Amino acid sequence: MDSAMAAIAAWMPAQRWFAGKGHAPVLRRIGAWELPVAEPGVRALSLLVMDDGAEPPVLYQVPVVERADGGSADEHLIGVLDDGTHLIDGPHDPAFTGALLDLIRAGGRAVAHGATAMGHPSALRAGDSDAPAGATARVPASVLGGEQSNTSIVYRPVGEAPVICKVFRQLHHGDNPDVTLQTALGVAGSPHIPPVVGDVLGEWDDVGRAEGRARGHLAFAQEFLPGVEDAWRVALLAAANGQDFADEARALGAAVAEVHLGLRGAFEHAPASDELIAAVTGAWRRRLAIAVAEVPELEPQRAAIEAFYERAEAGAWPDLQRVHGDLHLGQVILAPDRGWFLLDFEGEPMRPMAERRSPDLPVRDVAGMLRSFDYVAGATELLHPEQAAEARAWTASARQAFVDGYVAASGMDLTVYRDLLAAFELDKAVYEAIYETRNRPHWAPIPLRAIAHLIEAGPLEASTDAAGAPQAGGTAPDATAADAPA
């Protein structure tokens, strides 16, 4: 192992995006791509390294800057190489951040060292900038805190909207849905995603593929909306203060429906096959068996849960289409005067990328948001036990308004899929019961109470007038409503 790989192997376990907790990485260099830098004695590269210590092996992208003199970013030092060169974490060094933004906005190809990288400016912005190559190197940039699976760089160009660029840390063959879904929605004119700036697409050696090469997205840039908190924090504060959230939740339901309609128009959709239904319901039952074994409180409710699953399996299933895939209040923001935005279309991080790129059921997104609203009540009750009744009433109102907004914007008859939606919500709550019991036992009552309530009250239905009245942020049903997703 050369000194660069040794330094990265020692540094990597402390990074939040490193998925191999509990083992020391065993790194093998697959390739690299290099960005042009005018500063003498400085190189900006992105290394593609395989961790053979993981099972299966994981391919990581590690942007670095090599500085002969150390430079000013030593607080983000990865290590000092045998020849005295300082290896800096690239997203924290202006040499890398400026050149990366230039590649995305101007297009072009990076210098290949066994891996290629090509910048693709958004079709809607390709002619916006006449700046020469390297001009963006002076744009102030900083790394967004709190990221886990990727690294996001925020740029604040003078006189322009801020830009956020997500550098994907784990690489996979094939298009990243975070890029393809939002790019398609942007082209379609959706107001519910931040405007797309562009992306970087790469190729690298892959002996496991017949053609010997893999291809996938390396980075993705969009407009950044500063000073706006995700809806989870906003909702928590609203619930704690007793502020009604029905109007916001209704508009959010409409926004989700409009995104689903946009994705349905941009990508293929097909009826749910018997094989797909068997696979989904089989996963529900396997998860329930695990939950009953680990969470004894669920045993008395097992039969009732299974009855919900049986009704859903035998009932109506909507067409499969592209969806968000990991929708909850932490993935949406409400921007003043601009409405709701959906973020992070990568799908559930634990699902294989091939599954995340496949058409899915829109009710998965709806159920995820309903569960997220329920968690607001649970978290509020944990922090403020005296507000338990008020918090549950707040959540009931928000959940109803969200469903009503979704139905109003989509024209969907919710009664057709009521059992399926209930089953997806139950399955998510069952998963939550497992997770909370393993990691945060004092939070386990939140999903357990939700399961009991859903069994007792039955599936949530839209208000009687929801499908006929367009709501805030929504659109009226039209001739295509019968073809709308659930």
CSV table of C-alpha atoms in Angstrom, one decimal:
chain,number,residue,atom,x,y,z
A,1,MET,CA,0.0,0.0,0.0
A,2,ASP,CA,1.4,3.4,-1.0
A,3,SER,CA,1.6,6.2,1.6
A,4,ALA,CA,-1.6,7.9,0.2
A,5,MET,CA,-3.6,4.8,0.6
A,6,ALA,CA,-2.1,4.2,4.1
A,7,ALA,CA,-3.0,7.7,5.2
A,8,ILE,CA,-6.6,7.4,3.9
A,9,ALA,CA,-7.0,4.0,5.5
A,10,ALA,CA,-6.0,5.5,8.9
A,11,TRP,CA,-8.2,8.5,8.5
A,12,MET,CA,-11.3,7.0,6.9
A,13,PRO,CA,-12.9,5.2,9.9
A,14,ALA,CA,-13.4,8.5,11.7
A,15,GLN,CA,-15.5,9.9,8.8
A,16,ARG,CA,-19.3,9.9,9.1
A,17,TRP,CA,-19.8,8.6,5.6
A,18,PHE,CA,-17.6,5.5,6.2
A,19,ALA,CA,-20.0,2.6,6.3
A,20,GLY,CA,-17.7,0.0,7.6
A,21,LYS,CA,-18.0,0.7,11.3
A,22,GLY,CA,-16.3,-2.0,13.3
A,23,HIS,CA,-13.6,-3.0,10.8
A,24,ALA,CA,-10.4,-1.3,9.6
A,25,PRO,CA,-10.6,-0.6,5.8
A,26,VAL,CA,-8.4,-2.6,3.5
A,27,LEU,CA,-8.0,-0.2,0.5
A,28,ARG,CA,-7.2,-0.7,-3.1
A,29,ARG,CA,-7.0,2.1,-5.5
A,30,ILE,CA,-9.3,1.7,-8.6
A,31,GLY,CA,-8.5,5.0,-10.3
A,32,ALA,CA,-8.7,8.7,-10.0
A,33,TRP,CA,-9.7,11.9,-11.9
A,34,GLU,CA,-7.9,15.2,-11.7
A,35,LEU,CA,-9.2,18.7,-11.9
A,36,PRO,CA,-7.1,21.6,-13.4
A,37,VAL,CA,-5.6,23.9,-10.7
A,38,ALA,CA,-3.6,27.0,-11.5
A,39,GLU,CA,-1.9,27.2,-8.1
A,40,PRO,CA,1.7,26.0,-8.2
A,41,GLY,CA,2.5,22.9,-6.2
A,42,VAL,CA,-1.1,21.9,-5.8
A,43,ARG,CA,-3.1,19.0,-7.3
A,44,ALA,CA,-6.8,18.4,-6.9
A,45,LEU,CA,-7.9,14.8,-7.5
A,46,SER,CA,-10.7,12.5,-6.6
A,47,LEU,CA,-9.5,9.0,-5.7
A,48,LEU,CA,-11.7,5.9,-6.2
A,49,VAL,CA,-10.8,3.3,-3.6
A,50,MET,CA,-12.2,-0.1,-2.9
A,51,ASP,CA,-12.6,-1.3,0.7
A,52,ASP,CA,-11.9,-5.0,0.4
A,53,GLY,CA,-12.4,-5.3,4.2
A,54,ALA,CA,-16.2,-4.9,3.8
A,55,GLU,CA,-18.5,-7.7,2.7
A,56,PRO,CA,-19.3,-7.1,-0.1
A,57,PRO,CA,-16.5,-4.7,-0.9
A,58,VAL,CA,-17.5,-1.0,-1.1
A,59,LEU,CA,-16.2,1.5,-3.5
A,60,TYR,CA,-15.6,5.0,-2.1
A,61,GLN,CA,-14.9,8.3,-3.7
A,62,VAL,CA,-12.3,10.3,-1.7
A,63,PRO,CA,-11.6,13.8,-3.1
A,64,VAL,CA,-8.1,15.1,-2.0
A,65,VAL,CA,-5.8,18.0,-2.6
A,66,GLU,CA,-2.0,17.5,-2.6
A,67,ARG,CA,-0.1,20.5,-1.3
A,68,ALA,CA,3.6,20.6,-1.4
A,69,ASP,CA,3.8,23.3,1.3
A,70,GLY,CA,0.9,22.1,3.5
A,71,GLY,CA,-1.3,25.2,2.8
A,72,SER,CA,-3.9,26.6,5.1
A,73,ALA,CA,-6.2,23.6,5.4
A,74,ASP,CA,-4.2,21.5,7.7
A,75,GLU,CA,-7.1,21.2,10.1
A,76,HIS,CA,-8.5,18.9,7.5
A,77,LEU,CA,-5.2,17.0,6.9
A,78,ILE,CA,-5.5,13.4,6.0
A,79,GLY,CA,-1.8,12.7,6.3
A,80,VAL,CA,1.7,13.6,5.2
A,81,LEU,CA,3.0,11.4,2.4
A,82,ASP,CA,6.5,9.9,2.2
A,83,ASP,CA,7.7,12.8,0.0
A,84,GLY,CA,6.4,15.4,2.5
A,85,THR,CA,3.3,16.3,0.5
A,86,HIS,CA,0.3,17.2,2.6
A,87,LEU,CA,-2.9,15.3,1.7
A,88,ILE,CA,-6.0,17.4,2.4
A,89,ASP,CA,-9.6,16.4,2.5
A,90,GLY,CA,-10.7,17.9,-0.8
A,91,PRO,CA,-14.2,19.3,0.0
A,92,HIS,CA,-12.5,21.5,2.6
A,93,ASP,CA,-9.9,22.9,0.2
A,94,PRO,CA,-10.6,25.8,-2.2
A,95,ALA,CA,-8.5,24.2,-4.9
A,96,PHE,CA,-10.9,21.3,-5.2
A,97,THR,CA,-14.1,23.0,-4.5
A,98,GLY,CA,-13.6,25.8,-7.0
A,99,ALA,CA,-12.5,23.4,-9.8
A,100,LEU,CA,-15.4,21.0,-9.1
A,101,LEU,CA,-18.0,23.8,-9.4
A,102,ASP,CA,-16.3,25.0,-12.6
A,103,LEU,CA,-16.5,21.4,-14.1
A,104,ILE,CA,-20.2,21.3,-13.3
A,105,ARG,CA,-21.1,24.7,-14.5
A,106,ALA,CA,-18.9,24.9,-17.6
A,107,GLY,CA,-19.0,21.2,-18.5
A,108,GLY,CA,-16.0,19.4,-19.9
A,109,ARG,CA,-13.9,16.4,-18.9
A,110,ALA,CA,-11.4,16.0,-16.0
A,111,VAL,CA,-8.0,14.5,-16.5
A,112,ALA,CA,-8.3,10.7,-16.3
A,113,HIS,CA,-6.1,8.5,-14.2
A,114,GLY,CA,-7.9,5.2,-14.6
A,115,ALA,CA,-11.2,6.9,-14.0
A,116,THR,CA,-13.1,9.5,-16.0
A,117,ALA,CA,-15.3,12.4,-14.9
A,118,MET,CA,-17.4,14.7,-17.2
A,119,GLY,CA,-19.4,17.7,-16.0
A,120,HIS,CA,-22.9,18.2,-17.3
A,121,PRO,CA,-24.5,21.6,-16.7
A,122,SER,CA,-28.2,21.6,-16.4
A,123,ALA,CA,-30.0,22.1,-19.8
A,124,LEU,CA,-31.9,25.0,-18.2
A,125,ARG,CA,-28.6,26.7,-17.2
A,126,ALA,CA,-26.1,25.6,-19.8
A,127,GLY,CA,-25.9,29.0,-21.3
A,128,ASP,CA,-26.1,31.1,-18.1
A,129,SER,CA,-22.4,31.5,-17.4
A,130,ASP,CA,-19.8,32.9,-19.8
A,131,ALA,CA,-17.1,32.6,-17.1
A,132,PRO,CA,-13.8,31.2,-18.2
A,133,ALA,CA,-12.6,27.9,-16.8
A,134,GLY,CA,-11.2,28.4,-13.3
A,135,ALA,CA,-13.2,31.5,-12.6
A,136,THR,CA,-15.3,29.7,-9.9
A,137,ALA,CA,-12.2,28.9,-7.9
A,138,ARG,CA,-12.8,32.2,-5.9
A,139,VAL,CA,-16.3,31.3,-4.9
A,140,PRO,CA,-16.5,30.9,-1.1
A,141,ALA,CA,-17.4,27.3,-0.1
A,142,SER,CA,-17.9,25.4,3.0
A,143,VAL,CA,-18.9,21.8,3.9
A,144,LEU,CA,-22.4,21.4,5.3
A,145,GLY,CA,-22.4,19.9,8.7
A,146,GLY,CA,-24.5,16.8,9.8
A,147,GLU,CA,-24.2,14.9,6.5
A,148,GLN,CA,-23.7,11.1,6.9
A,149,SER,CA,-23.7,9.1,3.7
A,150,ASN,CA,-22.3,11.9,1.4
A,151,THR,CA,-20.5,15.2,1.6
A,152,SER,CA,-22.3,18.4,0.6
A,153,ILE,CA,-20.4,21.6,-0.3
A,154,VAL,CA,-22.2,24.9,-0.2
A,155,TYR,CA,-21.1,27.7,-2.5
A,156,ARG,CA,-22.0,31.3,-2.0
A,157,PRO,CA,-21.2,33.2,-5.2
A,158,VAL,CA,-21.6,37.0,-5.0
A,159,GLY,CA,-24.7,38.2,-6.7
A,160,GLU,CA,-26.1,34.7,-7.4
A,161,ALA,CA,-28.2,32.1,-5.6
A,162,PRO,CA,-26.1,29.8,-3.4
A,163,VAL,CA,-25.4,26.3,-4.8
A,164,ILE,CA,-25.1,23.0,-2.9
A,165,CYS,CA,-23.1,20.2,-4.5
A,166,LYS,CA,-23.4,16.7,-3.1
A,167,VAL,CA,-20.3,14.6,-3.5
A,168,PHE,CA,-21.4,10.9,-3.5
A,169,ARG,CA,-19.1,8.9,-1.3
A,170,GLN,CA,-20.3,5.4,-2.1
A,171,LEU,CA,-20.3,4.7,-5.8
A,172,HIS,CA,-22.5,2.3,-7.7
A,173,HIS,CA,-22.8,1.3,-11.3
A,174,GLY,CA,-25.8,3.0,-12.9
A,175,ASP,CA,-27.5,6.3,-12.6
A,176,ASN,CA,-28.1,7.7,-9.2
A,177,PRO,CA,-31.9,8.4,-8.7
A,178,ASP,CA,-31.1,11.6,-6.8
A,179,VAL,CA,-29.7,13.0,-10.0
A,180,THR,CA,-32.0,11.5,-12.6
A,181,LEU,CA,-35.3,12.0,-10.8
A,182,GLN,CA,-34.7,15.6,-9.9
A,183,THR,CA,-33.2,16.4,-13.3
A,184,ALA,CA,-36.3,15.1,-15.0
A,185,LEU,CA,-38.6,17.0,-12.6
A,186,GLY,CA,-36.6,20.1,-13.3
A,187,VAL,CA,-36.9,19.7,-17.1
A,188,ALA,CA,-40.6,19.2,-16.6
A,189,GLY,CA,-40.8,22.5,-14.6
A,190,SER,CA,-41.6,21.1,-11.2
A,191,PRO,CA,-41.7,23.8,-8.6
A,192,HIS,CA,-41.1,21.3,-5.8
A,193,ILE,CA,-37.4,20.6,-6.3
A,194,PRO,CA,-34.5,23.1,-5.9
A,195,PRO,CA,-33.4,24.2,-9.4
A,196,VAL,CA,-30.7,21.8,-10.8
A,197,VAL,CA,-27.2,23.3,-11.6
A,198,GLY,CA,-25.6,20.1,-13.1
A,199,ASP,CA,-23.8,16.9,-12.3
A,200,VAL,CA,-20.6,14.9,-12.8
A,201,LEU,CA,-20.8,11.5,-14.4
A,202,GLY,CA,-17.8,9.1,-14.2
A,203,GLU,CA,-16.5,5.7,-15.4
A,204,TRP,CA,-14.0,3.4,-13.7
A,205,ASP,CA,-12.6,-0.1,-14.0
A,206,ASP,CA,-14.9,-2.9,-12.7
A,207,VAL,CA,-13.7,-6.5,-13.3
A,208,GLY,CA,-17.1,-7.8,-12.2
A,209,ARG,CA,-18.8,-6.4,-15.3
A,210,ALA,CA,-18.6,-8.0,-18.7
A,211,GLU,CA,-17.4,-4.8,-20.4
A,212,GLY,CA,-14.9,-4.2,-17.6
A,213,ARG,CA,-16.1,-0.7,-16.8
A,214,ALA,CA,-18.7,0.8,-14.5
A,215,ARG,CA,-20.5,4.1,-15.0
A,216,GLY,CA,-22.2,6.2,-12.4
A,217,HIS,CA,-22.8,9.7,-10.9
A,218,LEU,CA,-20.0,11.3,-8.9
A,219,ALA,CA,-21.6,14.6,-7.8
A,220,PHE,CA,-24.8,16.6,-8.1
A,221,ALA,CA,-25.4,20.4,-7.7
A,222,GLN,CA,-28.6,22.3,-7.1
A,223,GLU,CA,-29.7,25.7,-5.8
A,224,PHE,CA,-29.2,25.9,-2.0
A,225,LEU,CA,-32.0,27.4,0.1
A,226,PRO,CA,-30.3,29.0,3.0
A,227,GLY,CA,-31.8,29.7,6.4
A,228,VAL,CA,-34.6,27.2,5.9
A,229,GLU,CA,-35.0,24.3,8.4
A,230,ASP,CA,-36.3,20.9,7.4
A,231,ALA,CA,-39.9,20.3,8.2
A,232,TRP,CA,-39.2,17.9,11.0
A,233,ARG,CA,-37.8,20.7,13.1
A,234,VAL,CA,-40.5,23.1,12.0
A,235,ALA,CA,-43.2,20.6,12.8
A,236,LEU,CA,-41.8,19.8,16.2
A,237,LEU,CA,-41.8,23.4,17.1
A,238,ALA,CA,-45.3,23.9,15.8
A,239,ALA,CA,-46.6,20.9,17.8
A,240,ALA,CA,-44.8,22.0,21.0
A,241,ASN,CA,-46.3,25.5,20.7
A,242,GLY,CA,-49.8,24.3,19.7
A,243,GLN,CA,-49.7,25.9,16.3
A,244,ASP,CA,-52.1,24.4,13.8
A,245,PHE,CA,-50.2,22.8,10.9
A,246,ALA,CA,-53.2,21.7,8.7
A,247,ASP,CA,-52.7,24.2,5.9
A,248,GLU,CA,-49.0,23.4,5.6
A,249,ALA,CA,-49.6,19.7,5.8
A,250,ARG,CA,-52.4,19.9,3.1
A,251,ALA,CA,-50.0,21.9,0.8
A,252,LEU,CA,-47.3,19.3,1.4
A,253,GLY,CA,-49.7,16.5,0.4
A,254,ALA,CA,-50.5,18.4,-2.8
A,255,ALA,CA,-46.7,18.8,-3.5
A,256,VAL,CA,-46.0,15.1,-3.0
A,257,ALA,CA,-48.9,14.3,-5.4
A,258,GLU,CA,-47.6,16.7,-8.0
A,259,VAL,CA,-44.1,15.2,-7.8
A,260,HIS,CA,-45.6,11.7,-8.2
A,261,LEU,CA,-47.5,12.9,-11.3
A,262,GLY,CA,-44.4,14.5,-12.7
A,263,LEU,CA,-42.4,11.3,-12.2
A,264,ARG,CA,-45.1,9.2,-13.7
A,265,GLY,CA,-45.0,11.4,-16.8
A,266,ALA,CA,-41.2,11.3,-17.1
A,267,PHE,CA,-40.5,7.6,-16.5
A,268,GLU,CA,-42.0,4.3,-17.3
A,269,HIS,CA,-44.8,2.8,-15.2
A,270,ALA,CA,-46.4,-0.6,-15.2
A,271,PRO,CA,-49.0,-2.7,-13.4
A,272,ALA,CA,-47.9,-4.5,-10.2
A,273,SER,CA,-47.1,-8.1,-11.1
A,274,ASP,CA,-48.1,-11.1,-9.0
A,275,GLU,CA,-44.3,-11.6,-8.4
A,276,LEU,CA,-43.9,-8.0,-7.1
A,277,ILE,CA,-46.9,-8.3,-4.8
A,278,ALA,CA,-45.6,-11.6,-3.4
A,279,ALA,CA,-42.1,-10.1,-2.9
A,280,VAL,CA,-43.5,-7.0,-1.0
A,281,THR,CA,-46.0,-8.9,1.2
A,282,GLY,CA,-43.3,-11.6,1.9
A,283,ALA,CA,-41.0,-8.8,3.1
A,284,TRP,CA,-43.8,-7.5,5.4
A,285,ARG,CA,-44.2,-10.9,7.0
A,286,ARG,CA,-40.5,-11.6,7.4
A,287,ARG,CA,-40.1,-8.2,9.1
A,288,LEU,CA,-43.1,-8.9,11.4
A,289,ALA,CA,-41.6,-12.3,12.4
A,290,ILE,CA,-38.3,-10.5,13.4
A,291,ALA,CA,-40.2,-7.8,15.3
A,292,VAL,CA,-42.3,-10.3,17.3
A,293,ALA,CA,-39.2,-12.1,18.3
A,294,GLU,CA,-37.4,-9.0,19.4
A,295,VAL,CA,-40.3,-6.9,20.6
A,296,PRO,CA,-42.6,-9.2,22.8
A,297,GLU,CA,-45.2,-6.4,23.1
A,298,LEU,CA,-46.2,-7.1,19.4
A,299,GLU,CA,-47.1,-10.8,19.9
A,300,PRO,CA,-50.7,-10.0,21.0
A,301,GLN,CA,-51.2,-7.9,17.8
A,302,ARG,CA,-49.6,-10.2,15.4
A,303,ALA,CA,-52.8,-11.8,14.1
A,304,ALA,CA,-54.4,-8.4,13.6
A,305,ILE,CA,-51.4,-7.1,11.7
A,306,GLU,CA,-51.3,-10.2,9.5
A,307,ALA,CA,-55.0,-9.6,8.8
A,308,PHE,CA,-54.2,-6.2,7.4
A,309,TYR,CA,-51.5,-7.7,5.3
A,310,GLU,CA,-53.9,-10.3,3.9
A,311,ARG,CA,-56.5,-7.7,2.9
A,312,ALA,CA,-53.8,-5.5,1.3
A,313,GLU,CA,-52.4,-8.5,-0.7
A,314,ALA,CA,-55.9,-9.4,-2.0
A,315,GLY,CA,-56.9,-5.8,-2.7
A,316,ALA,CA,-56.1,-3.2,-5.4
A,317,TRP,CA,-52.5,-2.3,-6.2
A,318,PRO,CA,-51.6,0.9,-8.2
A,319,ASP,CA,-49.2,1.0,-11.1
A,320,LEU,CA,-45.5,0.9,-10.2
A,321,GLN,CA,-43.7,4.2,-11.0
A,322,ARG,CA,-40.7,6.1,-9.9
A,323,VAL,CA,-41.1,7.6,-6.4
A,324,HIS,CA,-39.0,9.4,-3.8
A,325,GLY,CA,-38.4,6.2,-1.9
A,326,ASP,CA,-37.5,7.6,1.5
A,327,LEU,CA,-40.0,10.3,2.2
A,328,HIS,CA,-40.3,11.9,5.7
A,329,LEU,CA,-40.4,15.3,7.2
A,330,GLY,CA,-36.6,15.5,7.3
A,331,GLN,CA,-36.6,15.3,3.5
A,332,VAL,CA,-38.8,18.3,2.8
A,333,ILE,CA,-38.5,22.0,3.4
A,334,LEU,CA,-40.9,24.9,3.3
A,335,ALA,CA,-39.4,28.0,1.7
A,336,PRO,CA,-41.0,31.4,2.3
A,337,ASP,CA,-43.0,32.5,-0.8
A,338,ARG,CA,-41.8,29.4,-2.7
A,339,GLY,CA,-43.7,26.6,-1.1
A,340,TRP,CA,-42.6,23.0,-0.4
A,341,PHE,CA,-39.5,21.4,-1.8
A,342,LEU,CA,-38.6,17.7,-1.7
A,343,LEU,CA,-35.0,16.8,-1.2
A,344,ASP,CA,-32.7,13.7,-1.4
A,345,PHE,CA,-34.2,11.4,-4.0
A,346,GLU,CA,-31.6,8.6,-3.4
A,347,GLY,CA,-34.1,6.3,-1.7
A,348,GLU,CA,-33.6,4.3,1.4
A,349,PRO,CA,-29.8,4.1,2.0
A,350,MET,CA,-30.0,0.4,3.2
A,351,ARG,CA,-31.7,-0.8,0.0
A,352,PRO,CA,-29.5,-1.9,-2.9
A,353,MET,CA,-29.1,0.8,-5.5
A,354,ALA,CA,-30.6,-1.4,-8.2
A,355,GLU,CA,-33.8,-1.5,-6.2
A,356,ARG,CA,-33.8,2.2,-5.6
A,357,ARG,CA,-33.6,2.8,-9.3
A,358,SER,CA,-36.7,0.6,-10.0
A,359,PRO,CA,-40.3,1.7,-10.2
A,360,ASP,CA,-42.1,1.4,-6.8
A,361,LEU,CA,-45.4,2.1,-5.2
A,362,PRO,CA,-46.4,5.7,-4.5
A,363,VAL,CA,-48.2,4.6,-1.3
A,364,ARG,CA,-44.7,3.9,0.1
A,365,ASP,CA,-44.0,7.7,0.1
A,366,VAL,CA,-47.5,8.5,1.5
A,367,ALA,CA,-47.1,6.0,4.3
A,368,GLY,CA,-43.6,7.3,5.1
A,369,MET,CA,-44.9,10.9,5.6
A,370,LEU,CA,-47.8,9.7,7.7
A,371,ARG,CA,-45.4,7.9,10.0
A,372,SER,CA,-43.2,11.0,10.2
A,373,PHE,CA,-46.2,13.1,11.4
A,374,ASP,CA,-46.9,10.5,14.0
A,375,TYR,CA,-43.3,10.7,15.3
A,376,VAL,CA,-43.9,14.4,15.9
A,377,ALA,CA,-46.5,13.6,18.5
A,378,GLY,CA,-44.3,10.9,20.0
A,379,ALA,CA,-41.2,13.1,20.3
A,380,THR,CA,-43.3,16.0,21.7
A,381,GLU,CA,-44.8,13.7,24.3
A,382,LEU,CA,-41.3,12.5,25.3
A,383,LEU,CA,-40.1,16.0,25.8
A,384,HIS,CA,-43.3,17.5,27.1
A,385,PRO,CA,-45.5,14.7,28.7
A,386,GLU,CA,-48.1,17.3,29.9
A,387,GLN,CA,-48.8,18.1,26.2
A,388,ALA,CA,-49.5,14.5,25.1
A,389,ALA,CA,-53.2,14.9,24.3
A,390,GLU,CA,-52.6,18.2,22.4
A,391,ALA,CA,-49.7,16.6,20.5
A,392,ARG,CA,-51.8,13.6,19.4
A,393,ALA,CA,-54.6,16.0,18.3
A,394,TRP,CA,-52.0,18.1,16.3
A,395,THR,CA,-50.7,14.9,14.6
A,396,ALA,CA,-54.2,13.7,13.8
A,397,SER,CA,-55.1,17.0,12.1
A,398,ALA,CA,-51.8,17.1,10.2
A,399,ARG,CA,-52.1,13.5,8.9
A,400,GLN,CA,-55.7,14.1,7.8
A,401,ALA,CA,-54.7,17.4,6.0
A,402,PHE,CA,-51.8,15.7,4.3
A,403,VAL,CA,-53.9,12.9,2.9
A,404,ASP,CA,-56.6,15.4,1.8
A,405,GLY,CA,-54.0,17.5,0.0
A,406,TYR,CA,-52.6,14.5,-1.7
A,407,VAL,CA,-56.0,13.3,-2.9
A,408,ALA,CA,-57.1,16.8,-4.0
A,409,ALA,CA,-54.0,17.2,-6.2
A,410,SER,CA,-54.0,13.7,-7.6
A,411,GLY,CA,-57.7,13.0,-8.0
A,412,MET,CA,-57.1,9.6,-6.5
A,413,ASP,CA,-59.9,7.6,-4.9
A,414,LEU,CA,-58.1,6.7,-1.7
A,415,THR,CA,-60.7,4.1,-0.7
A,416,VAL,CA,-59.4,1.9,-3.5
A,417,TYR,CA,-56.0,1.6,-1.9
A,418,ARG,CA,-56.9,2.1,1.8
A,419,ASP,CA,-55.9,-1.3,2.9
A,420,LEU,CA,-52.6,-1.1,1.0
A,421,LEU,CA,-51.7,2.2,2.5
A,422,ALA,CA,-52.6,0.9,6.0
A,423,ALA,CA,-50.3,-2.1,5.4
A,424,PHE,CA,-47.4,0.0,4.3
A,425,GLU,CA,-47.8,2.2,7.3
A,426,LEU,CA,-48.0,-0.8,9.6
A,427,ASP,CA,-44.9,-2.3,8.0
A,428,LYS,CA,-43.0,0.9,8.6
A,429,ALA,CA,-44.1,1.1,12.2
A,430,VAL,CA,-43.1,-2.6,12.7
A,431,TYR,CA,-39.6,-1.7,11.3
A,432,GLU,CA,-39.5,1.3,13.7
A,433,ALA,CA,-40.4,-0.9,16.6
A,434,ILE,CA,-37.4,-3.1,15.8
A,435,TYR,CA,-35.1,-0.1,15.3
A,436,GLU,CA,-36.1,1.7,18.5
A,437,THR,CA,-36.0,-1.4,20.6
A,438,ARG,CA,-32.4,-2.0,19.5
A,439,ASN,CA,-31.2,1.6,19.6
A,440,ARG,CA,-33.5,3.8,21.6
A,441,PRO,CA,-35.7,1.7,23.8
A,442,HIS,CA,-37.4,4.8,25.4
A,443,TRP,CA,-38.7,5.7,21.9
A,444,ALA,CA,-40.2,2.3,21.2
A,445,PRO,CA,-43.6,3.3,22.6
A,446,ILE,CA,-44.0,5.7,19.6
A,447,PRO,CA,-44.4,3.0,16.9
A,448,LEU,CA,-46.0,0.5,19.3
A,449,ARG,CA,-48.8,3.0,20.1
A,450,ALA,CA,-49.2,3.8,16.4
A,451,ILE,CA,-49.6,0.1,15.6
A,452,ALA,CA,-52.3,-0.3,18.3
A,453,HIS,CA,-54.1,2.8,17.1
A,454,LEU,CA,-54.1,1.8,13.4
A,455,ILE,CA,-55.4,-1.7,14.3
A,456,GLU,CA,-58.2,-0.1,16.4
A,457,ALA,CA,-59.1,2.8,14.2
A,458,GLY,CA,-58.5,1.2,10.8
A,459,PRO,CA,-57.0,2.9,7.7
A,460,LEU,CA,-56.9,6.6,7.4
A,461,GLU,CA,-59.3,7.9,4.7
A,462,ALA,CA,-59.5,11.3,3.0
A,463,SER,CA,-62.2,13.8,4.0
A,464,THR,CA,-65.4,13.4,1.9
A,465,ASP,CA,-64.8,16.6,0.0
A,466,ALA,CA,-61.0,16.2,-0.5
A,467,ALA,CA,-61.0,14.8,-4.0
A,468,GLY,CA,-63.3,17.5,-5.4
A,469,ALA,CA,-61.6,20.6,-3.9
A,470,PRO,CA,-58.1,21.7,-5.0
A,471,GLN,CA,-56.0,22.7,-1.9
A,472,ALA,CA,-53.2,25.1,-1.3
A,473,GLY,CA,-50.3,24.3,-3.5
A,474,GLY,CA,-52.3,21.7,-5.4
A,475,THR,CA,-54.0,21.3,-8.7
A,476,ALA,CA,-57.5,20.4,-9.5
A,477,PRO,CA,-58.3,16.9,-10.8
A,478,ASP,CA,-58.4,16.8,-14.6
A,479,ALA,CA,-59.0,14.2,-17.3
A,480,THR,CA,-55.9,12.4,-16.3
A,481,ALA,CA,-56.9,11.8,-12.7
A,482,ALA,CA,-57.9,8.3,-13.3
A,483,ASP,CA,-54.3,7.6,-14.4
A,484,ALA,CA,-52.9,9.2,-11.3
A,485,PRO,CA,-50.7,7.3,-8.8
A,486,ALA,CA,-51.9,6.3,-5.4
